[in-house]
Structures are given as structure tokens and as C-alpha cells.
Amino acid sequence: MSGPHPRQRIRLADVAVRAGVSRATASRALSGDRRISESTRDAVREAAAALGYVPNVAARGLRARTTQALGLMLSDLSDPVHGQVAAGFELAAAAAGYTVIIVAAHDVVEQERRALTAFVERSVDGVCIASSALDPDEARERVAPSPLVVVQPDHERILGPDALPPGTIRTDERSGMEQAVRHLLAGGHRDIAYLGAGTRATNVLRSRAAEQVLRESADLPLRVSSVPEDSWGDPRALADALGPRMPDAVVCYDDKLALALLDGLRSRGFRVPDDVAVVGFDDIPFAALSNPRLTTVSTPTPLMGRLAAETLLATSDALALPPPVVLPVQLVVRESAPQAAGVAPPAHARRLVPVARG
Amino acid sequence: MSGPHPRQRIRLADVAVRAGVSRATASRALSGDRRISESTRDAVREAAAALGYVPNVAARGLRARTTQALGLMLSDLSDPVHGQVAAGFELAAAAAGYTVIIVAAHDVVEQERRALTAFVERSVDGVCIASSALDPDEARERVAPSPLVVVQPDHERILGPDALPPGTIRTDERSGMEQAVRHLLAGGHRDIAYLGAGTRATNVLRSRAAEQVLRESADLPLRVSSVPEDSWGDPRALADALGPRMPDAVVCYDDKLALALLDGLRSRGFRVPDDVAVVGFDDIPFAALSNPRLTTVSTPTPLMGRLAAETLLATSDALALPPPVVLPVQLVVRESAPQAAGVAPPAHARRLVPVARG
DNA sequence: TTGTAAGCGTTATCAT
DNA sequence: ATGATAACGCTTACAA
């Protein structure tokens, strides 16, 4: 039952012997070195194929000082947003012949540090952090001299006035909230609430942006409610968190929260959008399939992953990272916060896959 | 602006010099070798810490013939089921100090072959394939001598009478369909349909199981409809695929399809479950949040990933893989196919997180 | 055009 | 208890 392949792994030396050349020649032949004669090149290739030779990249990397591997740290692989970022990242990396090492750090700083160490141990050629609480400077320090790209940084530093550091990729939260809030105002809503999860920086960022826009556009206050980050498993609690008096409309931190809220509202007997309108953030795939379908701010998650990988691949020097990128987002109007009556919805509102994607 | 850490990476030799010992001693001290004296051990550790030494695992692996890395091949990281399998896999691997290399092969056989080659090139200590169309024997051959575990194999071979090979982890499709179909029969449904996606083996397996159970339990025929694997983006088409006359109930290939179908049925003016009941398969997180909430067969996806990793970690010899494992599944009754009137639902039917998980 | 030999950073063997 | 030294499998000066 054992196939034709030998148990012992074939080394370059074996190929060289079979082709009747030195290891150096074999190596050069396989790497397509122009100085090797046509004939020996073919001979070596044939030998390699015949033996089923697969190079040992650890050995190669040891000498060539490149591993053709990238590290990706994220909080949770089963999260739809992170999954899409990871998918885009992996796709771009694989297209360039790179391999991806993924570590889930579950938003625990100590695990995040360990993840970065794992990348350094493996000498990856670049590291991407997706939405981490770690201080970006510390992270960059830890993975040096590998370049580091941070997607959706979540350190409190982003709340300050400082410019984003090079190698940062973010979405335009402010624009997203502007579109969401203006849409609700146009729909006649006045008592608008923000439902946040946790106290992480991105949540604060979105909450503040919504508050500002509402203030500037209509001089109205924003009601801010908040639930702990891990309480999404209890949808009724989300509805209850909105307080004894239900607002006209709710903007949620993200779609996961919004979809859970839809469920909680239904349990509590509220109708969406008649009793209260709901807007999400991210446009995860199931946002288009909920009942009512979720109006949400579409973020280009797979594109962010792709961009992160491409940035790393294009960056040999960790100190030469490109300036921060802020990606545009777009409100997708669906049923949970429909267009004001009498106004035709824009074409994109019906699309399952948002325009800005990959 | 450049921190205290040196640009050049610290090698073991540097630590040895600083501690005033040989490289061999330094290596042994760091690996906690009992023969090294207390004092030198501390000295070496101090030196390592002071210099910020991080070992090079490629070099280590070259000599020690173990990489502390596992390979995971899946079709798509942004798929909820695969994401959960990957999350469970990564968690178990990380807990054992292992790192995971993930390659998405998008169900393309040629890419699957490349993925396996990538794992061999990197000499991973074990490989897991999640739901692949590749011939398991070919796969095992390709990754030899690393052990291979296959989660939810999808090769047509599984349709035959052959026993599953060692190192296989599957869910009990037959039992799942039995629970689903019996539940529908108990609810008074007679005209039952199966809505499948694609023609892959698992789809055929589920379809056949449903057919058999329906035949054996009630001597009724199963209506089988099918849509191409990539047509889930058009929910109305799914509803239309059920034919001109709507069945009493539909069992879907998986939850993604079922949730899309719910949307399509709503678009077409059908009420669920009044006009037609719908049952899914997998119990992905959003199945509990749809409207109506989805009745579905819960599969222990994170557990499968965890089990796969643990199996690999426990298997030094590729030829000593454990016998196939078939994991139990459990129907979770929700609104899209509710309990027959007058019968109290079991406790688990209300749980958000199914019992069998992780 | 090809071969020889040194080296990548570790760990393991064999001394001492 | 510690040190030399030889691997591990590959690439790349330097030679020829």
C-alpha cells in the first residue's frame, strides 16, 4: 500500500547525484540560473521531478535570509470581519508565493506579545496586526526589523490628535458615521442613539464621530448606550440597554451587534424600522440577509487584508513604510433604516456585495 | 527614535559571549538542561533577557527535525464554518506551543496540491485538510511523512461503502438528517424537499441520507432541488429553485443556503414556517439570529478543529493515526421549523450556543 | 559553465 | 558541568 515515494525526504544532494552534477549546480539549475547550460538544467529538473524533490525552505531561508512567510495576528478567526481580512491577506500573499502564519490573540495583550514573538522566531518577512490593543510602537519595536502593518488599530493612541503612523490601514469612521447619521436625519429621526460594545478605541472613535456629526448637522445630542464586549449572546439585553424609552433610531458599533439587536428588539416586541430604525457597521455578508435587511456602513474588509499584504510585500525596509491609508466606506441602505419615503434608493442599496470590495 | 533594541538580530553566540560560556552551554542552559549548573543557567538566562534574544526556529528545526508548526488547508477563511474549524485548530495548536500555517485553496484541486507542497516545503509537523475534494490517499502521499488529518472529507470516495481511513474526522450526517426529517414529519409535513448546493460529496451524502430516512420513516419520496455552489448570492433564485409548487418543508445543505433561502422566500411572499418550514445544517452563529430563527442541525465545528490539532500533536508516526471519528450532531429547534403544537421544546432548543461545542 | 567550500543559527555527539 | 565540533539542507562567493 505504500506508494512510490520514499519515506526519507529527498535532499538537493540526491537530485545532484542523480543528475551527475554538484549540489551548487543543482541549486542553480533549479533556481533558473542563466549561467547553467540548457542541457544540465533539464537534466537536473528531470532528476528533481523523478525523485519528487521538494526544497526545504527553512534551510533555504537560513542562508538566503528570507522566509517567504508573513505573520498575521488577529483576535478571532471565527469573526466575520477578521475572517474577511484574513482571506484577503492570504489571497494576496499566496498570489506572490508567500505563506501566511496566523495567530489568534483573542484581544489579550499578553497573547499578542507572544504572537509577535512567534513571528520573530520564525523570521517572517513581514507582520500584519488586525485590530489590536497593543501599542503600535511597542509592536513595531518587537517585530523589528520586519516591517509591520496595522489594520484598524485599536490602541487609545488613535483617539488623540496624533497623525496615524506609516503602515497604518484604516477605514474612514468619521465619513461612515456621517453617512449613517445624515441618512437617519433625512428619514426624520431625531432621537438617535449609539449602541456600543466594550470600551476599546474604535468603539469610542465611532461613538464620538456619531456624536459630532449629529451635533454639527442638527445640533442634537446623541444617546450613548454601551454593553460589555462579550454580552452579544443575550439579544434581549441589548434591546433593554437602550433604556426605558426607545429611541427613534440606533446606530450600532458593528453588524454583529446590530443583528443581535434586531433579534432582541423582536423578542421585546418592537418593530424595525417602524418603531425604531437600526444601522450597523461593516456590512458583513449576513447583513444583507437579515429580516429586516440591515442598513449598514460597508467597509472594504477583504481589500484591507489585501492591501496589508501587498504593502508588506512591497516593503523591504521596515523604516520605509508607506504613509497611512484611510479607506472610504459607503452606506448601504436596506430595510432596517430605509430611504425616506418618496426618494428612490440608489442602485447600490440593493447589491449583495458592496461596491468597494476587493 | 530608534529604541534600545539593536537592528541586527541577536544570535545564540551573542548570548554565549555575554554570559562567558560556549554556544553549547548557552543552548543547554536555555533549554533547561539539568546538567547545567544553577549559576551558569541564570547567567545565560540573564544575558538572553538583557540582549532580547529570540531563537531562530528555522535553524533549530533544521537540526532538531521538528518545526513546531502545523499546516491547515481550507477552502475559504471567510466562511463561517471553516472559520470556526480554523479557530478551534489554532487554539489547540497554540496551547501546545505550535504555530499554524493556513492556506486557502478555494476548492481548486491544483491549488490544493500547491498548498500541500507548501506544507512539505516548510516541514510542518502535521497537516489538516478541511473539507477538500482531493483524493485523501493522494493527499496523504503528498504530505508524507507528516501525519494528515482530514476534517469533513469531500471526495466522492466517502460515498462508497469503504470505511473511512484513519485520521478522518466527520460529523454524523445520517443522524443529523434523521433528526431533521423526523422533526418535520412529527410536525405534520409530508411534502419535504432537499435544497442542495453544488454536487460535491457532502452534498450528495446529506441528500441521500435525507432521502433514505424519509423513505424508511414514512415511505415518502424526497424532492431534491439543486443550485450551483456559487449562486447563493441570489436568494430569489433559491426560492424559485424549489419549483412551481412550494413544498411543506425544505431541508437545506447548510445554514448559509438556508439563511439565503429565508430571504428569498420572503422576497417571493412566502411565510416561514406557515407556508413552508426550513431547516439548515451547521448552526452557524447567525442561525440563532435570523427572523424567523433557523431550526438547524448543530455540528461541533470548533471541536472538530480542536480535535484535528490534538490528533496531529499526539501522532508522531504518520502511519499510526487513530481510527476515524464520527462526531454526534444535534437538531436545534427554532422558529423556522418549530416544534409540533402542544409539545414543549427541549431545553437546548433555546440555547444560543449548542451543547456539543468546544 | 561548473565545482569547492564556507556559512546561515541551532542542537547533538563526543570529548574532557 | 562544560567545550569543541560536526551536523541539518541549502545558497553563494570564489575558484577553476
XYZ file of C-alpha atoms (C1' of nucleotides) in Angstrom:
748
model
C 0.000 0.000 0.000
C 2.984 2.330 0.359
C 3.324 4.482 -2.765
C 6.308 5.090 -4.972
C 7.550 7.936 -2.836
C 10.331 7.145 -0.412
C 9.839 7.567 3.300
C 13.021 9.519 3.632
C 12.830 13.029 2.285
C 14.783 13.776 -0.840
C 17.517 16.356 -0.442
C 19.144 18.541 -3.009
C 22.196 16.303 -2.764
C 20.134 13.367 -4.005
C 18.999 15.308 -7.013
C 22.560 16.385 -7.714
C 23.840 12.821 -7.603
C 21.116 11.583 -9.887
C 21.787 14.362 -12.362
C 25.501 13.816 -12.095
C 26.323 17.340 -11.003
C 27.363 19.154 -7.857
C 24.908 20.483 -5.322
C 25.784 24.012 -6.349
C 24.917 23.311 -9.948
C 21.723 21.583 -8.969
C 20.737 24.542 -6.835
C 21.435 26.975 -9.625
C 19.690 24.880 -12.203
C 16.530 24.697 -10.130
C 16.555 28.398 -9.468
C 16.763 29.004 -13.201
C 20.244 30.469 -13.217
C 21.083 31.624 -16.765
C 24.699 30.514 -16.489
C 23.790 26.841 -16.329
C 23.649 25.129 -19.697
C 20.329 24.222 -21.160
C 21.148 20.531 -21.052
C 22.222 20.252 -17.450
C 19.334 22.417 -16.403
C 16.937 19.962 -17.963
C 18.791 17.030 -16.507
C 18.573 18.473 -13.023
C 14.933 19.323 -13.391
C 14.197 15.858 -14.607
C 16.033 14.320 -11.716
C 14.191 16.550 -9.266
C 10.843 15.635 -10.773
C 11.666 11.952 -10.877
C 12.651 11.929 -7.231
C 9.789 14.146 -6.156
C 12.157 16.690 -4.710
C 10.658 19.389 -2.516
C 13.076 22.026 -1.260
C 13.452 22.689 2.435
C 12.573 26.347 2.814
C 13.877 26.522 6.367
C 17.327 25.649 5.146
C 16.953 27.964 2.209
C 15.814 30.810 4.382
C 18.621 30.276 6.815
C 21.071 31.002 4.085
C 19.086 33.394 1.912
C 17.737 35.414 4.843
C 14.166 35.425 3.603
C 11.389 33.075 4.586
C 8.677 33.890 2.071
C 6.335 33.932 5.013
C 4.151 36.641 6.530
C 2.665 36.755 10.004
C -0.938 37.739 10.615
C -2.179 38.415 14.109
C -5.885 38.796 14.725
C -8.269 38.411 17.598
C -10.523 35.639 16.367
C -10.645 33.620 13.177
C -14.334 32.925 13.501
C -15.259 36.585 13.483
C -16.738 37.517 10.101
C -14.823 40.769 9.760
C -11.494 39.293 10.742
C -12.146 36.284 8.594
C -12.571 38.502 5.578
C -9.473 40.499 6.354
C -7.555 37.266 6.746
C -8.951 35.908 3.494
C -7.844 38.987 1.573
C -4.461 38.894 3.231
C -3.883 35.238 2.488
C -5.034 35.611 -1.095
C -2.591 38.395 -1.848
C 0.231 36.641 -0.045
C -0.366 33.358 -1.835
C -0.506 35.136 -5.176
C 3.021 36.315 -4.509
C 4.204 32.889 -3.438
C 4.136 33.735 0.243
C 2.799 31.651 3.051
C 0.847 33.016 5.999
C 1.257 32.201 9.654
C -1.865 33.116 11.583
C -2.069 33.582 15.312
C -5.286 34.446 17.121
C -4.540 36.523 20.192
C -8.102 36.965 21.442
C -7.513 40.610 22.301
C -5.304 39.652 25.223
C -2.211 41.821 25.343
C -0.004 39.081 26.723
C -1.079 36.729 23.969
C -0.487 39.461 21.446
C 3.079 39.803 22.642
C 3.572 36.082 22.348
C 2.171 36.154 18.848
C 4.669 38.763 17.774
C 7.480 36.772 19.326
C 6.340 33.735 17.380
C 6.661 35.756 14.196
C 10.146 36.923 15.099
C 11.196 33.378 15.972
C 10.106 32.321 12.521
C 11.773 35.312 10.888
C 8.732 36.218 8.849
C 9.330 38.795 6.147
C 6.525 40.996 7.428
C 3.831 41.206 10.064
C 0.239 42.387 9.942
C -1.768 43.154 13.041
C -5.513 43.313 12.656
C -7.283 45.440 15.217
C -5.048 45.087 18.252
C -4.956 46.832 21.593
C -1.175 46.736 21.688
C 0.729 49.982 21.476
C 1.731 50.187 17.801
C 5.153 51.500 18.751
C 5.788 48.583 21.031
C 4.596 46.202 18.358
C 6.832 47.758 15.737
C 9.729 47.563 18.137
C 9.055 43.912 18.838
C 8.910 42.730 15.261
C 11.822 44.848 14.058
C 13.477 44.637 11.654
C 10.458 43.134 9.894
C 8.006 45.693 8.588
C 4.700 45.958 10.418
C 1.333 46.951 9.022
C -1.565 47.640 11.356
C -5.117 47.246 10.095
C -7.767 49.083 12.116
C -5.522 49.931 15.063
C -7.447 49.859 18.312
C -4.989 51.437 20.708
C -6.201 54.508 22.538
C -3.495 56.486 20.830
C -5.709 56.722 17.739
C -8.124 58.828 19.761
C -5.561 61.568 20.193
C -4.634 64.277 17.732
C -1.511 62.448 16.535
C -1.295 61.545 12.896
C -1.509 57.845 12.171
C 1.929 56.273 11.821
C 3.176 54.899 8.493
C 1.976 51.410 7.681
C -1.487 52.009 9.087
C -4.627 50.989 7.204
C -7.952 52.229 8.492
C -11.464 52.880 7.352
C -12.922 56.330 7.404
C -15.009 56.056 10.553
C -15.953 59.677 10.523
C -17.309 59.513 6.989
C -19.175 56.317 7.780
C -20.884 57.838 10.754
C -21.621 60.973 8.799
C -23.413 58.983 6.127
C -25.289 56.945 8.703
C -26.411 59.843 10.854
C -27.346 62.072 7.919
C -29.366 59.251 6.477
C -31.264 58.894 9.714
C -31.834 62.636 9.954
C -33.102 62.666 6.382
C -35.501 59.932 7.405
C -36.970 62.234 10.017
C -35.338 60.627 13.050
C -34.412 62.955 15.870
C -33.922 60.827 18.963
C -30.863 58.913 17.825
C -28.849 56.505 19.942
C -25.477 54.825 19.590
C -25.125 51.312 20.910
C -21.524 50.474 21.625
C -19.754 47.341 22.729
C -16.825 47.426 25.072
C -14.636 50.448 25.587
C -11.968 49.871 23.002
C -10.702 52.747 20.952
C -12.541 52.000 17.722
C -15.798 51.926 19.637
C -15.024 55.285 21.193
C -13.998 56.607 17.798
C -17.290 55.632 16.192
C -19.310 56.880 19.101
C -17.550 60.242 19.064
C -17.868 60.584 15.329
C -21.604 59.933 15.512
C -21.950 62.420 18.325
C -20.060 65.109 16.459
C -21.923 64.658 13.232
C -25.270 64.736 14.959
C -24.287 67.863 16.819
C -22.942 69.628 13.772
C -25.673 68.584 11.381
C -28.709 69.076 13.572
C -27.487 70.340 16.888
C -28.943 67.299 18.550
C -27.486 65.184 21.362
C -26.603 61.530 20.847
C -27.786 58.969 23.338
C -24.936 56.611 24.025
C -25.588 53.165 25.458
C -22.975 50.543 25.958
C -22.799 46.840 26.591
C -19.825 44.736 27.579
C -17.937 43.258 24.671
C -18.983 39.695 25.395
C -22.669 40.238 26.017
C -23.842 39.825 22.446
C -25.086 36.385 23.273
C -28.079 37.897 25.007
C -30.002 39.889 22.403
C -32.804 40.945 24.761
C -30.259 42.609 26.995
C -29.183 44.697 24.035
C -32.701 45.935 23.465
C -33.062 46.633 27.163
C -29.780 48.534 27.180
C -31.382 51.188 25.021
C -33.175 52.393 28.094
C -36.786 52.554 29.172
C -37.731 54.904 26.352
C -36.907 53.541 22.910
C -35.096 55.997 20.592
C -36.185 56.654 17.004
C -33.070 55.111 15.622
C -29.953 53.268 16.740
C -26.531 53.249 15.185
C -24.596 50.198 16.305
C -20.896 49.692 16.772
C -20.897 46.906 14.210
C -23.118 44.481 12.325
C -22.761 41.627 14.767
C -24.183 43.870 17.432
C -26.832 45.255 15.097
C -28.036 41.831 14.026
C -28.219 40.698 17.619
C -30.099 43.866 18.441
C -32.624 43.185 15.686
C -33.272 39.865 17.335
C -33.557 41.407 20.782
C -35.932 44.077 19.576
C -38.121 41.445 18.010
C -38.152 39.486 21.256
C -39.223 42.616 23.086
C -41.998 43.309 20.629
C -40.510 46.273 18.797
C -40.841 46.524 15.044
C -37.893 47.614 12.902
C -37.909 50.078 11.251
C -41.425 51.201 12.263
C -40.764 51.543 15.988
C -37.043 52.059 15.748
C -34.553 52.154 12.878
C -31.266 50.273 13.112
C -27.966 50.895 11.339
C -24.907 48.650 11.504
C -21.280 48.980 10.546
C -19.135 46.688 8.344
C -21.671 45.095 6.006
C -20.838 41.511 6.807
C -22.445 39.022 4.417
C -25.431 38.240 6.617
C -26.337 41.888 6.921
C -27.977 41.523 3.517
C -29.985 38.507 4.624
C -31.457 39.594 7.919
C -35.134 40.347 8.307
C -35.400 43.274 8.055
C -32.270 43.534 5.914
C -29.707 45.642 7.658
C -28.831 49.159 6.622
C -25.149 49.441 7.318
C -21.879 51.175 6.551
C -19.971 48.946 4.189
C -16.251 48.660 4.905
C -13.886 47.076 2.396
C -12.618 44.323 4.684
C -11.101 41.917 2.143
C -9.442 44.872 0.460
C -7.849 45.890 3.740
C -6.310 42.471 4.082
C -5.102 42.525 0.524
C -3.645 45.974 0.916
C -1.880 44.965 4.102
C -0.203 42.016 2.413
C 0.715 43.985 -0.670
C 2.202 46.725 1.457
C 4.365 44.254 3.307
C 5.476 42.572 0.117
C 6.468 45.901 -1.350
C 8.337 46.970 1.763
C 11.806 45.583 2.200
C 12.894 48.158 4.733
C 10.818 48.373 7.896
C 11.576 52.069 8.066
C 10.247 52.743 4.591
C 6.581 52.016 5.177
C 4.072 53.981 3.134
C 2.011 56.740 4.747
C -1.241 55.780 6.475
C -4.155 54.835 4.293
C -7.732 55.729 5.166
C -10.166 53.766 3.052
C -13.553 55.115 2.021
C -16.715 53.488 3.297
C -20.232 53.612 1.936
C -23.640 53.449 3.491
C -25.764 50.646 2.107
C -29.422 51.435 2.586
C -31.661 48.467 3.261
C -34.819 47.862 5.220
C -33.773 48.400 8.820
C -33.372 52.103 8.124
C -34.959 52.678 4.737
C -34.760 55.661 2.467
C -37.148 58.456 3.325
C -40.482 57.871 1.598
C -40.696 59.129 -1.966
C -36.970 59.087 -2.577
C -35.687 56.366 -4.869
C -32.889 54.310 -3.349
C -29.527 54.438 -5.115
C -28.591 51.428 -7.184
C -26.013 50.116 -4.744
C -28.533 49.763 -1.971
C -29.786 46.527 -3.469
C -26.433 44.948 -4.116
C -25.391 41.994 -2.047
C -21.724 42.688 -2.489
C -20.820 46.277 -1.777
C -19.106 48.293 -4.444
C -15.845 48.989 -2.680
C -14.936 45.347 -2.132
C -11.732 43.620 -3.279
C 13.531 57.488 17.767
C 15.172 54.085 17.438
C 14.588 52.038 20.571
C 17.035 50.204 22.774
C 16.864 47.064 20.687
C 19.597 46.547 18.140
C 18.819 46.441 14.438
C 20.866 43.316 13.993
C 19.252 40.203 15.370
C 20.826 38.655 18.412
C 22.149 35.151 17.914
C 22.814 32.466 20.420
C 26.510 33.180 20.001
C 25.972 36.693 21.296
C 24.253 35.393 24.385
C 27.036 32.883 24.935
C 29.721 35.553 24.723
C 27.907 37.831 27.115
C 27.428 35.011 29.592
C 31.011 33.912 29.140
C 30.157 30.368 28.059
C 30.178 28.319 24.885
C 27.277 28.184 22.459
C 26.603 24.624 23.502
C 26.281 25.594 27.132
C 24.105 28.544 26.288
C 21.831 26.341 24.240
C 21.548 23.808 27.019
C 21.005 26.427 29.672
C 18.146 27.977 27.748
C 16.524 24.641 27.117
C 16.632 23.959 30.850
C 19.131 21.116 30.716
C 19.540 19.681 34.242
C 23.249 19.116 33.813
C 23.980 22.815 33.626
C 24.771 24.394 36.981
C 22.269 26.664 38.602
C 24.592 29.630 38.390
C 25.507 29.462 34.733
C 21.914 28.777 33.860
C 20.904 32.004 35.487
C 23.775 33.855 33.908
C 22.789 32.690 30.458
C 19.155 33.486 31.002
C 20.048 36.918 32.209
C 22.232 37.525 29.203
C 19.491 36.346 26.887
C 16.933 38.595 28.523
C 19.264 41.558 28.547
C 20.002 41.191 24.860
C 16.404 40.443 23.942
C 17.381 37.131 22.427
C 14.774 35.365 20.319
C 15.762 31.957 18.983
C 15.662 31.230 15.285
C 13.297 28.317 14.957
C 14.240 27.646 11.360
C 17.772 26.922 12.435
C 16.532 24.964 15.391
C 14.206 22.924 13.278
C 16.894 22.192 10.760
C 18.883 20.446 13.411
C 16.130 19.181 15.684
C 13.917 17.933 12.865
C 10.764 19.446 14.226
C 9.241 22.769 13.326
C 6.547 23.174 15.947
C 4.287 24.162 13.090
C 1.102 22.663 11.685
C -0.423 23.237 8.272
C -4.119 23.896 7.801
C -5.673 23.846 4.369
C -9.204 25.091 3.914
C -11.305 26.469 1.123
C -12.110 29.929 2.416
C -11.227 31.769 5.588
C -14.276 33.982 5.406
C -16.681 31.073 5.505
C -18.271 30.808 8.948
C -17.917 27.058 9.242
C -14.317 26.992 8.105
C -13.531 29.973 10.248
C -14.743 28.117 13.311
C -12.827 24.992 12.415
C -9.724 27.106 11.921
C -10.282 28.899 15.216
C -10.527 25.624 17.122
C -7.487 24.278 15.338
C -5.374 27.340 16.016
C -6.431 27.450 19.652
C -5.385 23.875 20.335
C -2.162 24.275 18.403
C -1.224 27.485 20.187
C -1.985 25.907 23.545
C 0.667 23.320 22.759
C 3.162 25.927 21.603
C 2.591 25.233 17.949
C 2.165 27.716 15.177
C -0.302 27.359 12.314
C 0.273 27.948 8.642
C -3.007 28.472 6.838
C -3.539 28.174 3.117
C -6.892 28.783 1.452
C -7.239 26.621 -1.626
C -10.707 27.753 -2.736
C -11.757 24.212 -3.595
C -9.462 24.163 -6.607
C -7.609 20.893 -6.824
C -4.496 22.425 -8.331
C -4.337 24.978 -5.535
C -4.888 22.230 -3.016
C -1.858 20.416 -4.356
C 0.183 23.571 -4.112
C -0.978 24.073 -0.557
C 0.213 20.629 0.440
C 3.538 21.244 -1.238
C 3.895 24.457 0.723
C 3.437 22.469 3.919
C 6.056 19.928 2.886
C 8.486 22.681 1.943
C 8.097 24.075 5.417
C 8.393 20.642 7.014
C 5.346 21.106 9.183
C 4.874 18.502 11.877
C 1.350 17.727 10.721
C -1.275 18.708 8.198
C -5.015 19.180 8.475
C -7.278 19.375 5.472
C -10.714 20.825 5.991
C -13.323 19.673 3.529
C -11.285 19.070 0.399
C -12.072 17.471 -2.924
C -8.631 15.955 -3.162
C -8.292 12.204 -3.002
C -7.318 11.562 0.632
C -4.836 8.924 -0.445
C -3.108 11.304 -2.792
C -3.056 13.940 -0.081
C -1.597 11.564 2.460
C 1.010 10.532 -0.050
C 1.945 14.116 -0.761
C 2.449 15.212 2.808
C 4.227 12.038 3.911
C 5.895 11.505 6.235
C 3.898 14.124 8.116
C 0.631 12.853 9.546
C -2.544 14.043 7.849
C -5.944 14.577 9.387
C -8.948 15.217 7.177
C -11.926 17.078 8.574
C -15.188 16.553 6.680
C -13.651 14.859 3.645
C -15.496 15.775 0.484
C -14.046 13.333 -2.001
C -16.529 11.085 -3.757
C -14.863 8.129 -2.131
C -16.828 8.828 1.046
C -19.990 7.938 -0.870
C -18.859 4.382 -1.364
C -19.083 1.535 1.095
C -15.425 1.823 2.126
C -14.695 2.522 5.734
C -13.286 5.959 6.440
C -9.499 5.923 6.645
C -7.640 6.603 9.900
C -7.207 10.249 10.734
C -10.647 11.204 9.469
C -12.951 13.448 11.470
C -16.550 13.745 10.339
C -19.953 14.654 11.620
C -22.740 12.153 11.653
C -24.650 13.320 8.575
C -27.039 10.458 8.707
C -28.049 11.131 12.266
C -28.412 14.833 11.536
C -30.727 14.197 8.647
C -32.640 11.667 10.645
C -33.301 14.196 13.377
C -34.230 16.871 10.852
C -36.580 14.740 8.797
C -38.237 13.097 11.772
C -38.796 16.500 13.276
C -40.505 17.666 10.108
C -42.622 14.529 9.928
C -43.638 14.996 13.548
C -44.669 18.497 12.621
C -47.095 17.075 10.098
C -45.072 17.848 6.977
C -45.339 15.381 4.151
C -44.124 17.115 1.009
C -40.498 17.558 2.008
C -37.728 18.898 -0.206
C -33.954 18.983 -0.027
C -32.200 22.025 -1.387
C -28.612 21.256 -2.249
C -25.721 23.345 -3.452
C -23.203 22.047 -5.927
C -22.538 18.379 -6.491
C -19.772 17.746 -4.016
C -19.781 14.581 -1.994
C -21.000 16.012 1.292
C -23.976 17.486 -0.502
C -24.774 14.132 -2.047
C -24.280 12.478 1.307
C -26.756 14.745 3.032
C -29.232 14.486 0.234
C -29.080 10.709 0.226
C -29.361 10.491 3.966
C -32.456 12.660 3.941
C -33.958 10.599 1.169
C -33.311 7.334 2.959
C -34.677 8.491 6.264
C -37.811 9.868 4.675
C -38.328 6.641 2.810
C -37.729 4.430 5.802
C -39.665 6.505 8.301
C -42.696 7.395 6.257
C -42.285 5.751 2.884
C -42.361 9.158 1.266
C -40.263 10.459 -1.609
C -37.887 13.406 -1.177
C -37.977 16.243 -3.636
C -34.418 17.179 -4.462
C -33.585 20.578 -5.900
C -30.133 21.843 -6.516
C -28.419 25.133 -7.196
C -24.870 25.770 -8.325
C -22.434 26.279 -5.498
C -21.893 29.952 -6.216
C -25.489 31.018 -6.677
C -26.207 31.839 -3.058
C -25.884 35.485 -3.879
C -29.314 35.425 -5.484
C -31.793 34.426 -2.782
C -34.867 34.686 -5.004
C -33.384 32.123 -7.339
C -33.172 29.747 -4.399
C -36.850 30.124 -3.679
C -37.625 29.674 -7.345
C -35.477 26.550 -7.493
C -37.963 24.825 -5.227
C -40.210 24.521 -8.216
C -43.584 25.927 -9.138
C -45.344 24.198 -6.255
C -43.883 25.040 -2.855
C -43.182 22.021 -0.601
C -44.317 21.842 3.031
C -40.767 21.898 4.271
C -37.218 22.257 2.996
C -34.045 20.812 4.402
C -31.044 22.768 3.182
C -27.499 21.654 2.550
C -26.223 24.144 5.093
C -27.102 27.257 7.050
C -25.674 29.694 4.564
C -28.023 28.314 1.987
C -30.910 28.160 4.433
C -30.490 31.765 5.529
C -30.331 32.900 1.933
C -33.412 30.841 1.225
C -35.281 32.506 4.070
C -34.522 35.807 2.414
C -35.593 34.552 -0.990
C -38.829 33.141 0.330
C -39.622 36.446 1.972
C -38.934 38.246 -1.293
C -41.321 35.902 -3.034
C -44.019 36.417 -0.471
C -43.874 33.086 1.331
C -44.120 32.971 5.092
C -41.831 30.722 7.111
C -42.815 28.473 8.776
C -46.516 28.948 7.931
C -46.224 28.399 4.193
C -43.064 26.364 4.280
C -40.731 25.190 7.043
C -36.965 25.493 6.657
C -34.184 23.521 8.296
C -30.478 24.242 7.975
C -27.279 22.395 8.800
C -24.279 23.529 10.896
C -25.793 26.028 13.303
C -23.538 28.912 12.442
C -23.823 31.827 14.885
C -26.281 33.823 12.786
C -28.682 30.920 12.552
C -29.863 31.902 16.022
C -30.429 35.499 14.972
C -32.377 35.181 11.758
C -36.039 36.065 11.538
C -37.518 33.528 11.825
C -34.698 31.960 13.829
C -33.358 28.970 11.994
C -34.026 25.405 13.029
C -30.851 23.583 12.185
C -28.610 20.623 12.833
C -25.827 21.802 15.098
C -22.381 20.484 14.220
C -19.469 20.882 16.613
C -17.238 22.872 14.253
C -14.747 24.368 16.714
C -14.433 20.971 18.347
C -13.565 19.407 15.018
C -10.724 21.841 14.580
C -9.510 21.252 18.093
C -9.682 17.513 17.680
C -7.784 17.692 14.416
C -4.949 19.628 16.006
C -4.830 17.426 19.074
C -4.761 14.333 16.913
C -1.818 15.661 14.952
C 0.032 16.671 18.089
C -0.428 13.225 19.535
C 0.677 11.491 16.364
C 4.385 11.236 15.794
C 4.169 8.465 13.227
C 2.088 9.205 10.161
C 1.176 5.558 9.962
C -0.187 5.484 13.493
C -3.195 7.711 13.056
C -6.220 6.975 15.216
C -9.338 5.397 13.703
C -11.929 7.657 12.105
C -14.067 9.741 14.406
C -17.706 10.465 13.679
C -18.988 13.250 15.872
C -22.566 13.463 17.054
C -24.803 16.291 15.891
C -27.952 17.668 17.396
C -31.034 19.267 15.977
C -31.699 22.705 17.425
C -35.354 23.549 17.094
C -36.132 27.199 16.489
C -38.816 29.108 14.679
C -38.267 28.214 11.034
C -39.453 24.686 11.745
C -40.985 24.790 15.212
C -41.979 22.004 17.488
C -45.359 20.499 16.752
C -48.050 22.363 18.671
C -48.566 21.206 22.219
C -45.176 19.665 22.644
C -42.736 21.517 24.877
C -39.416 22.194 23.230
C -36.351 20.610 24.834
C -34.127 22.901 26.844
C -31.349 23.041 24.287
C -33.638 24.451 21.625
C -33.419 27.862 23.229
C -29.691 27.927 23.713
C -27.640 30.243 21.579
C -24.558 28.111 21.861
C -25.220 24.473 21.076
C -24.347 21.887 23.640
C -21.800 19.924 21.685
C -19.487 22.853 21.095
C -15.787 23.127 22.080
C 29.734 26.540 -17.437
C 30.694 24.131 -13.287
C 32.881 22.738 -8.738
C 34.742 23.689 -3.917
C 33.929 25.349 0.331
C 32.134 28.477 3.626
C 28.392 29.820 6.155
C 23.262 30.646 7.842
C 21.915 29.661 13.658
C 20.900 25.886 16.023
C 21.359 21.335 18.549
C 23.618 16.825 19.301
C 27.680 13.986 19.810
C 31.700 13.178 21.800
C 35.161 14.528 24.495
C 37.137 16.375 28.790
C 29.401 20.579 34.231
C 31.212 22.388 30.077
C 33.593 22.893 25.432
C 34.856 21.632 20.547
C 32.982 20.228 16.573
C 30.017 18.178 13.382
C 25.844 18.035 11.525
C 20.896 19.911 9.499
C 19.921 21.371 3.849
C 20.575 24.953 1.406
C 22.839 29.206 -1.248
C 26.673 31.824 -2.773
C 31.428 33.694 -3.012
C 35.378 32.381 -5.004
C 37.970 29.264 -7.994
C 38.749 26.867 -11.983
